mmCIF file with all atom_site columns, C-alpha atoms in Angstrom:
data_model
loop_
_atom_site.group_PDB
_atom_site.id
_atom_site.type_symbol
_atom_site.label_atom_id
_atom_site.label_alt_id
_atom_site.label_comp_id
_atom_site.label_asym_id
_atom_site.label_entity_id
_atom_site.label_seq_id
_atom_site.pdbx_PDB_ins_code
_atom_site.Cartn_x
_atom_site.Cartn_y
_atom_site.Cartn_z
_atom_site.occupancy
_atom_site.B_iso_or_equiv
_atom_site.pdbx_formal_charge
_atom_site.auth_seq_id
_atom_site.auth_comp_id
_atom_site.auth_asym_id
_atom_site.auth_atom_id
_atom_site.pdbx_PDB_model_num
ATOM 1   C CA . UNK A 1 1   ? 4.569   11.010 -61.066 1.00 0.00 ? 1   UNK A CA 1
ATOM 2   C CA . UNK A 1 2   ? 2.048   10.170 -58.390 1.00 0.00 ? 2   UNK A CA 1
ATOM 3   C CA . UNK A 1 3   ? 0.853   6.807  -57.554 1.00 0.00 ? 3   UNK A CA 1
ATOM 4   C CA . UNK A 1 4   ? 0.418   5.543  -54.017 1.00 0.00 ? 4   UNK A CA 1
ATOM 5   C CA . UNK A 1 5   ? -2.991  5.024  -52.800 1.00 0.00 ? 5   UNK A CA 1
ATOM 6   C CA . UNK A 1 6   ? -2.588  4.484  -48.912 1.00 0.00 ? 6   UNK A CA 1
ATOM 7   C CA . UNK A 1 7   ? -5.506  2.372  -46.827 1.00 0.00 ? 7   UNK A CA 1
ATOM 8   C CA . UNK A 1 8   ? -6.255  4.705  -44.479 1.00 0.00 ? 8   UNK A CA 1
ATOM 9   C CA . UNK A 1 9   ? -9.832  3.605  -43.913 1.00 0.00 ? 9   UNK A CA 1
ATOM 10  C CA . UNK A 1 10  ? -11.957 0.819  -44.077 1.00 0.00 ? 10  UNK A CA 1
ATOM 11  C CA . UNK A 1 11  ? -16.364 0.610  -44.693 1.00 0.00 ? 11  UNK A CA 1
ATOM 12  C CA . UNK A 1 12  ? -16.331 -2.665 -42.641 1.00 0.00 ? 12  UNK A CA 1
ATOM 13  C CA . UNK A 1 13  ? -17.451 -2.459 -39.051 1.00 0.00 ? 13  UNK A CA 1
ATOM 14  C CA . UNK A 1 14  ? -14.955 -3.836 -36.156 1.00 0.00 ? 14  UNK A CA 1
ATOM 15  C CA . UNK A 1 15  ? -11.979 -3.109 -38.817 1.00 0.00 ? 15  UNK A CA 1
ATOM 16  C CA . UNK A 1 16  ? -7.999  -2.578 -36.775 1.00 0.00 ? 16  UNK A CA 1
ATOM 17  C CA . UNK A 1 17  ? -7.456  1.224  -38.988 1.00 0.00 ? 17  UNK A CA 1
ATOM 18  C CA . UNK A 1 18  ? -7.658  3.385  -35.633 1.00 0.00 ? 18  UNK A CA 1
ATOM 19  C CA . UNK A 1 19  ? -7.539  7.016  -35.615 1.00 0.00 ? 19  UNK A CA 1
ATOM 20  C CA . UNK A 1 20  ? -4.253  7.103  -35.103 1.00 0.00 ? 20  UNK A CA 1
ATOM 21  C CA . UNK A 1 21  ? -3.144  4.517  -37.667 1.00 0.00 ? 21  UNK A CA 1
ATOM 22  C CA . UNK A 1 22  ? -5.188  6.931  -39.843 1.00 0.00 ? 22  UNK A CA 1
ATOM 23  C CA . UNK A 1 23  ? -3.605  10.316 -38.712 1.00 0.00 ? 23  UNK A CA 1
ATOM 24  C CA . UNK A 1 24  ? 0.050   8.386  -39.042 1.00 0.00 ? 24  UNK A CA 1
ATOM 25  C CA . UNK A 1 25  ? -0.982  7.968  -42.773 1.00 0.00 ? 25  UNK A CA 1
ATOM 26  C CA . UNK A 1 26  ? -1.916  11.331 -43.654 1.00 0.00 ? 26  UNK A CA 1
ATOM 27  C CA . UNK A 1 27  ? 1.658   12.948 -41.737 1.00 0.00 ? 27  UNK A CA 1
ATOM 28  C CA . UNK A 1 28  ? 3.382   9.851  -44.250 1.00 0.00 ? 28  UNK A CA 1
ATOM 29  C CA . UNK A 1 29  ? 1.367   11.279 -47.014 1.00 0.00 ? 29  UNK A CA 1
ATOM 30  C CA . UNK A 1 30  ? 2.081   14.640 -46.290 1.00 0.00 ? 30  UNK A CA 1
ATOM 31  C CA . UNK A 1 31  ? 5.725   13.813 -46.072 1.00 0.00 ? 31  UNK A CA 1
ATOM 32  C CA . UNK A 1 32  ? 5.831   11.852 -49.411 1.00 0.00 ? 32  UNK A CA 1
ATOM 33  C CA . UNK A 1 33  ? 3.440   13.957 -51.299 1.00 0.00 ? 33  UNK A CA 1
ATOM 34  C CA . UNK A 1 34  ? 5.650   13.990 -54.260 1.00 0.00 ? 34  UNK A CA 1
ATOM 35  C CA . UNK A 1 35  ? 4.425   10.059 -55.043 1.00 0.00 ? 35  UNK A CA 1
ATOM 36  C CA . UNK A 1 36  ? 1.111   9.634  -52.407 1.00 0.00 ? 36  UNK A CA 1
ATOM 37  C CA . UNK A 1 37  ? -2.061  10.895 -54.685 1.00 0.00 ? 37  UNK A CA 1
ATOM 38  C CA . UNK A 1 38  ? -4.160  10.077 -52.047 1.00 0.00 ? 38  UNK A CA 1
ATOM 39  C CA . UNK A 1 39  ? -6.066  7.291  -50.123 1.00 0.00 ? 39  UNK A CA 1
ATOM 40  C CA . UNK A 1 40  ? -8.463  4.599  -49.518 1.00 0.00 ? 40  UNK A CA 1
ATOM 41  C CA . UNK A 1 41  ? -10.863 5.902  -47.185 1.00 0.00 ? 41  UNK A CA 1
ATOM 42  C CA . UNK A 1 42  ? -14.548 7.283  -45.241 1.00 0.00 ? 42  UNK A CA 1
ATOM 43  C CA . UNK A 1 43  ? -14.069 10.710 -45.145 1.00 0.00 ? 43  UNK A CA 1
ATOM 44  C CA . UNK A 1 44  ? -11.837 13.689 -47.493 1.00 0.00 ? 44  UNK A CA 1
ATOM 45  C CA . UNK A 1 45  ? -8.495  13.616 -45.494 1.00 0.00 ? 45  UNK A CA 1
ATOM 46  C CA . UNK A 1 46  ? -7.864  16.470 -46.625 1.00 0.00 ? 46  UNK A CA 1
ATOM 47  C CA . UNK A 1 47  ? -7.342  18.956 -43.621 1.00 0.00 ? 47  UNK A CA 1
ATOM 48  C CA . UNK A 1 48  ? -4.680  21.143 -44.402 1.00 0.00 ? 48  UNK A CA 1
ATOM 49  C CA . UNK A 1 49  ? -4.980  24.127 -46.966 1.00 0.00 ? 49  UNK A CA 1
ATOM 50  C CA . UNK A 1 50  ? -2.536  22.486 -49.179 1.00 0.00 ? 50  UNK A CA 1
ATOM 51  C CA . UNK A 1 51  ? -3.250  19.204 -48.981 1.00 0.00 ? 51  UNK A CA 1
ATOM 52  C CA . UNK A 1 52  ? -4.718  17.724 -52.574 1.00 0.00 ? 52  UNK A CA 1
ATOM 53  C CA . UNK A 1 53  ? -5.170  13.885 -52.039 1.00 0.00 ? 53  UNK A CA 1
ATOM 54  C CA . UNK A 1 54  ? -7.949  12.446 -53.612 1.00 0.00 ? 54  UNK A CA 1
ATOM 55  C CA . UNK A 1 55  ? -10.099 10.015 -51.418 1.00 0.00 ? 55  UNK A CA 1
ATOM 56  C CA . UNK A 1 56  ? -11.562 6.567  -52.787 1.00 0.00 ? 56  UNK A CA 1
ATOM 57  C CA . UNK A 1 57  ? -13.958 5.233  -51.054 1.00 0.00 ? 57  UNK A CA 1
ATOM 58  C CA . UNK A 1 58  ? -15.659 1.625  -50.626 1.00 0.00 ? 58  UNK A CA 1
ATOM 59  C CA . UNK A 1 59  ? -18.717 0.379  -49.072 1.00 0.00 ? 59  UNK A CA 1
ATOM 60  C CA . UNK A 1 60  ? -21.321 2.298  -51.497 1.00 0.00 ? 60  UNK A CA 1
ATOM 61  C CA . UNK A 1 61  ? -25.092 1.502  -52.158 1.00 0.00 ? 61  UNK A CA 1
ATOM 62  C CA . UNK A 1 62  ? -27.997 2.737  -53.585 1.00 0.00 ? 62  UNK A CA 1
ATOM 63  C CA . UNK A 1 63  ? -31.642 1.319  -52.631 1.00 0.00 ? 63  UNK A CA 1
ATOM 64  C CA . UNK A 1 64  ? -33.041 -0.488 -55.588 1.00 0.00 ? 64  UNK A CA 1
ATOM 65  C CA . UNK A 1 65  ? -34.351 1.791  -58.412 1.00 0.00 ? 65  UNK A CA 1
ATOM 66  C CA . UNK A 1 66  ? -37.988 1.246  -57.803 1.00 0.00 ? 66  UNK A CA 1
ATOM 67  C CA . UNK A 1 67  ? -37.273 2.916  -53.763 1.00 0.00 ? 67  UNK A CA 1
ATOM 68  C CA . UNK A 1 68  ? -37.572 5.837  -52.532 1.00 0.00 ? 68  UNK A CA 1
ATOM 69  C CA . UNK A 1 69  ? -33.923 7.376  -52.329 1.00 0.00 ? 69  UNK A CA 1
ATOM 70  C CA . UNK A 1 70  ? -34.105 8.001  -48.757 1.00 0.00 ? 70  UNK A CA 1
ATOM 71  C CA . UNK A 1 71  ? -34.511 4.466  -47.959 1.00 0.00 ? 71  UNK A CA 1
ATOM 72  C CA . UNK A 1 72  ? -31.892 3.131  -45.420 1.00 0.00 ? 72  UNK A CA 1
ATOM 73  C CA . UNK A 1 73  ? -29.272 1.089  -46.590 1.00 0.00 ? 73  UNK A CA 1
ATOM 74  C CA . UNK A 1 74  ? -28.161 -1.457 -44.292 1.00 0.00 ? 74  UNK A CA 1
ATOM 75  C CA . UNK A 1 75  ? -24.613 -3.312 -44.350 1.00 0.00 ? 75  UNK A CA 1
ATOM 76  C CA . UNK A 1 76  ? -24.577 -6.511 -45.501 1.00 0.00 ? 76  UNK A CA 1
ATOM 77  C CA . UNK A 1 77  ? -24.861 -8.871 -41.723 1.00 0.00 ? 77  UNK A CA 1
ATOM 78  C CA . UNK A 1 78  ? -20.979 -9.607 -42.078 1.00 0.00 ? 78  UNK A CA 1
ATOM 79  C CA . UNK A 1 79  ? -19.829 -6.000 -41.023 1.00 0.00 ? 79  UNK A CA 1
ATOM 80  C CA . UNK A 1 80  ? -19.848 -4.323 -44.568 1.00 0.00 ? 80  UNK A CA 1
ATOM 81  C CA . UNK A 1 81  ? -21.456 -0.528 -43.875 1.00 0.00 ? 81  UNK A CA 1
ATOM 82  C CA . UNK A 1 82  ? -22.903 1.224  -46.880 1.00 0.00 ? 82  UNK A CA 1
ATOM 83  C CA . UNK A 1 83  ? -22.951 4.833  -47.736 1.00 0.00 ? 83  UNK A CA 1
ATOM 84  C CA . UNK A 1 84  ? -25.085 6.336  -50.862 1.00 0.00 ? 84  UNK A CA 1
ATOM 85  C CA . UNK A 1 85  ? -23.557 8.191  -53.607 1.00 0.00 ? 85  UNK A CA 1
ATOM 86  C CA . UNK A 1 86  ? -24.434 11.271 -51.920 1.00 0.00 ? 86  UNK A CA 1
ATOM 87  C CA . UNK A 1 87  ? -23.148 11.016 -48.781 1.00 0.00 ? 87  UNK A CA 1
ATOM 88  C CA . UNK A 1 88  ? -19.515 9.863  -49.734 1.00 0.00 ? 88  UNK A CA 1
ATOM 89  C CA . UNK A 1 89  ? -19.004 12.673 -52.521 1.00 0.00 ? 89  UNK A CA 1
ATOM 90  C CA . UNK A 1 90  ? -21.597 15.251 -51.299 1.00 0.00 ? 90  UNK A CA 1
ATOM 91  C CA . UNK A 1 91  ? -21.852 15.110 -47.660 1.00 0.00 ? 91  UNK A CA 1
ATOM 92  C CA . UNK A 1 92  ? -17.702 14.057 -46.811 1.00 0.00 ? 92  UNK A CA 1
ATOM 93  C CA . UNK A 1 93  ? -16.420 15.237 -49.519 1.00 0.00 ? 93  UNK A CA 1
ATOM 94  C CA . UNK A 1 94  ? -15.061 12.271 -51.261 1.00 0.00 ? 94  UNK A CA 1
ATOM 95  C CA . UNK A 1 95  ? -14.061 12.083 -54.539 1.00 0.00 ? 95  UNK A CA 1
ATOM 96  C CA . UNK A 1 96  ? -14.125 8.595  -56.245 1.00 0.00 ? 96  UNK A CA 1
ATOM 97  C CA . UNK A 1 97  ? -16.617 5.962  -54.914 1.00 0.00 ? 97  UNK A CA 1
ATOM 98  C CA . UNK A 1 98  ? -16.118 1.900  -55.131 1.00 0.00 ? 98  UNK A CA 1
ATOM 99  C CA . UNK A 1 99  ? -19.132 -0.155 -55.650 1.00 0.00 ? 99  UNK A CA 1
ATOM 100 C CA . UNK A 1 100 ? -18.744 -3.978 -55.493 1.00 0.00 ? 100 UNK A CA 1
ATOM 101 C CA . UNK A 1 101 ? -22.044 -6.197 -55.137 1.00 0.00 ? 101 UNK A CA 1
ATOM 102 C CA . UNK A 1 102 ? -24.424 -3.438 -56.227 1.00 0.00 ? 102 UNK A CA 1
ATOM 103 C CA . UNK A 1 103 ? -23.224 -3.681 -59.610 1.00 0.00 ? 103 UNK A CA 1
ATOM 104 C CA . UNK A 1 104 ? -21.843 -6.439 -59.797 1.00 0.00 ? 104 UNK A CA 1
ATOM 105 C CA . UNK A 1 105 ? -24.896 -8.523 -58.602 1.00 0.00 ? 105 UNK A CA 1
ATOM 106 C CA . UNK A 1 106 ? -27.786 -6.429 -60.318 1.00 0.00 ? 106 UNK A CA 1
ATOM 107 C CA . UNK A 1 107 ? -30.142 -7.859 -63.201 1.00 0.00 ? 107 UNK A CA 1
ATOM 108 C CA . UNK A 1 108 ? -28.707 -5.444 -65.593 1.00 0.00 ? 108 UNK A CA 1
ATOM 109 C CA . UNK A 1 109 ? -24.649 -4.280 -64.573 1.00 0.00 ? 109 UNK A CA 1
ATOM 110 C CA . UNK A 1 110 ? -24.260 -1.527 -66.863 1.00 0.00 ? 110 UNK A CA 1
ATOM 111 C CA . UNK A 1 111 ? -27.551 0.098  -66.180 1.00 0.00 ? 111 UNK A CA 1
ATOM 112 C CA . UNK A 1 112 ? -26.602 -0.063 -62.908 1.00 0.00 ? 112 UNK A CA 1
ATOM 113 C CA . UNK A 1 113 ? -23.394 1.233  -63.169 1.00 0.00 ? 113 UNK A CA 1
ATOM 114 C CA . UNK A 1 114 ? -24.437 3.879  -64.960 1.00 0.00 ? 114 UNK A CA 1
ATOM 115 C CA . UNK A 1 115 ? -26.879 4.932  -62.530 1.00 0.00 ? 115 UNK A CA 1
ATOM 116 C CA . UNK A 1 116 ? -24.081 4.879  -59.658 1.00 0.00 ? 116 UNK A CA 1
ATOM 117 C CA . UNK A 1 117 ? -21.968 7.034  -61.800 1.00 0.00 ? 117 UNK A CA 1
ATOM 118 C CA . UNK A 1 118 ? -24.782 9.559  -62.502 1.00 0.00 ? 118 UNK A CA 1
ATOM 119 C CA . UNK A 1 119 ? -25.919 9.511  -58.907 1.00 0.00 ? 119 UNK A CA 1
ATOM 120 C CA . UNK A 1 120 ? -21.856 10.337 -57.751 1.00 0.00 ? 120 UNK A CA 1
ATOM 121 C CA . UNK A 1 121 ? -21.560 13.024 -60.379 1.00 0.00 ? 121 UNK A CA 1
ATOM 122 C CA . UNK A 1 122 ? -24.670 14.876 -58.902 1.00 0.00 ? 122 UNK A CA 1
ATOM 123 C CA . UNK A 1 123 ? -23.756 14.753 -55.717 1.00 0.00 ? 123 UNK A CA 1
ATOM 124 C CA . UNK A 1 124 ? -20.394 16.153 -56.598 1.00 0.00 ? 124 UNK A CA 1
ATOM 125 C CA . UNK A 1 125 ? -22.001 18.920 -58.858 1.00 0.00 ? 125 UNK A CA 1
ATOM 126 C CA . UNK A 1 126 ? -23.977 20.256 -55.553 1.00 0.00 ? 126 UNK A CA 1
ATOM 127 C CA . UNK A 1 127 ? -20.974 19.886 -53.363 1.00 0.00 ? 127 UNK A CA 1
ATOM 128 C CA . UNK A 1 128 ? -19.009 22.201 -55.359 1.00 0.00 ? 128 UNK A CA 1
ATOM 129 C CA . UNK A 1 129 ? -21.984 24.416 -55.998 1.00 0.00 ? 129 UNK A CA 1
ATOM 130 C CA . UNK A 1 130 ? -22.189 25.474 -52.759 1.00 0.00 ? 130 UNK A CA 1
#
């Protein structure tokens, strides 16, 4: 029944989405909850005891496999900011994340994949852990 994903958010620096445009898409949500299932963005929007949108979010990298896990990851130079596995679902309390070029341009794509999807599924096991 379910099936608007609004762009609340974006990952890319110097992006229009204000806070405002952003809180004017979760009172739209709110008010169409009956079709939004969530949205397209940095953080959970989720602020309200009964909201239950799910949040997809872009812009996320892992260092190489051969670095240490708490290496940096820096955006891309054209405004693209990056956020590990662990920080979108663990720390904000995302719950789906998008990853573009770091599959998509390693050696091997479905070992890599597979290592984004294992890395997202831990950090959502210790989120809801806690």
């Amino acid at each position: 029944e379910r099936g608007l994903l609004i762009l609340a958010q974006m990952s890319s620096q110097g992006n229009f989405m204000t806070r405002e445009y952003t809180d004017a898409c979760v009172e739209s949500a709110r008010e169409h909850k009956n079709f939004v299932m969530g949205f397209v963005a940095q953080e959970t929007l989720n602020s309200k005891p009964d909201d239950q949108f799910i949040t997809m979010t872009p812009g996320c990298q892992l260092p190489p496999e051969n670095e240490d896990e708490d290496t940096e990851i820096r955006g891309d130079g054209k405004g693209q900011q990056y956020n590990t596995p662990e920080k979108i679902v663990g720390l904000l309390g995302n719950d789906i994340v998008i990853v573009g070029r770091g599959i998509i341009k390693a050696d091997n794509p479905i070992k890599e994949a597979e290592r984004y999807r294992k890395k997202a599924w831990e950090a959502y096991e210790e989120r809801i852990s806690v």
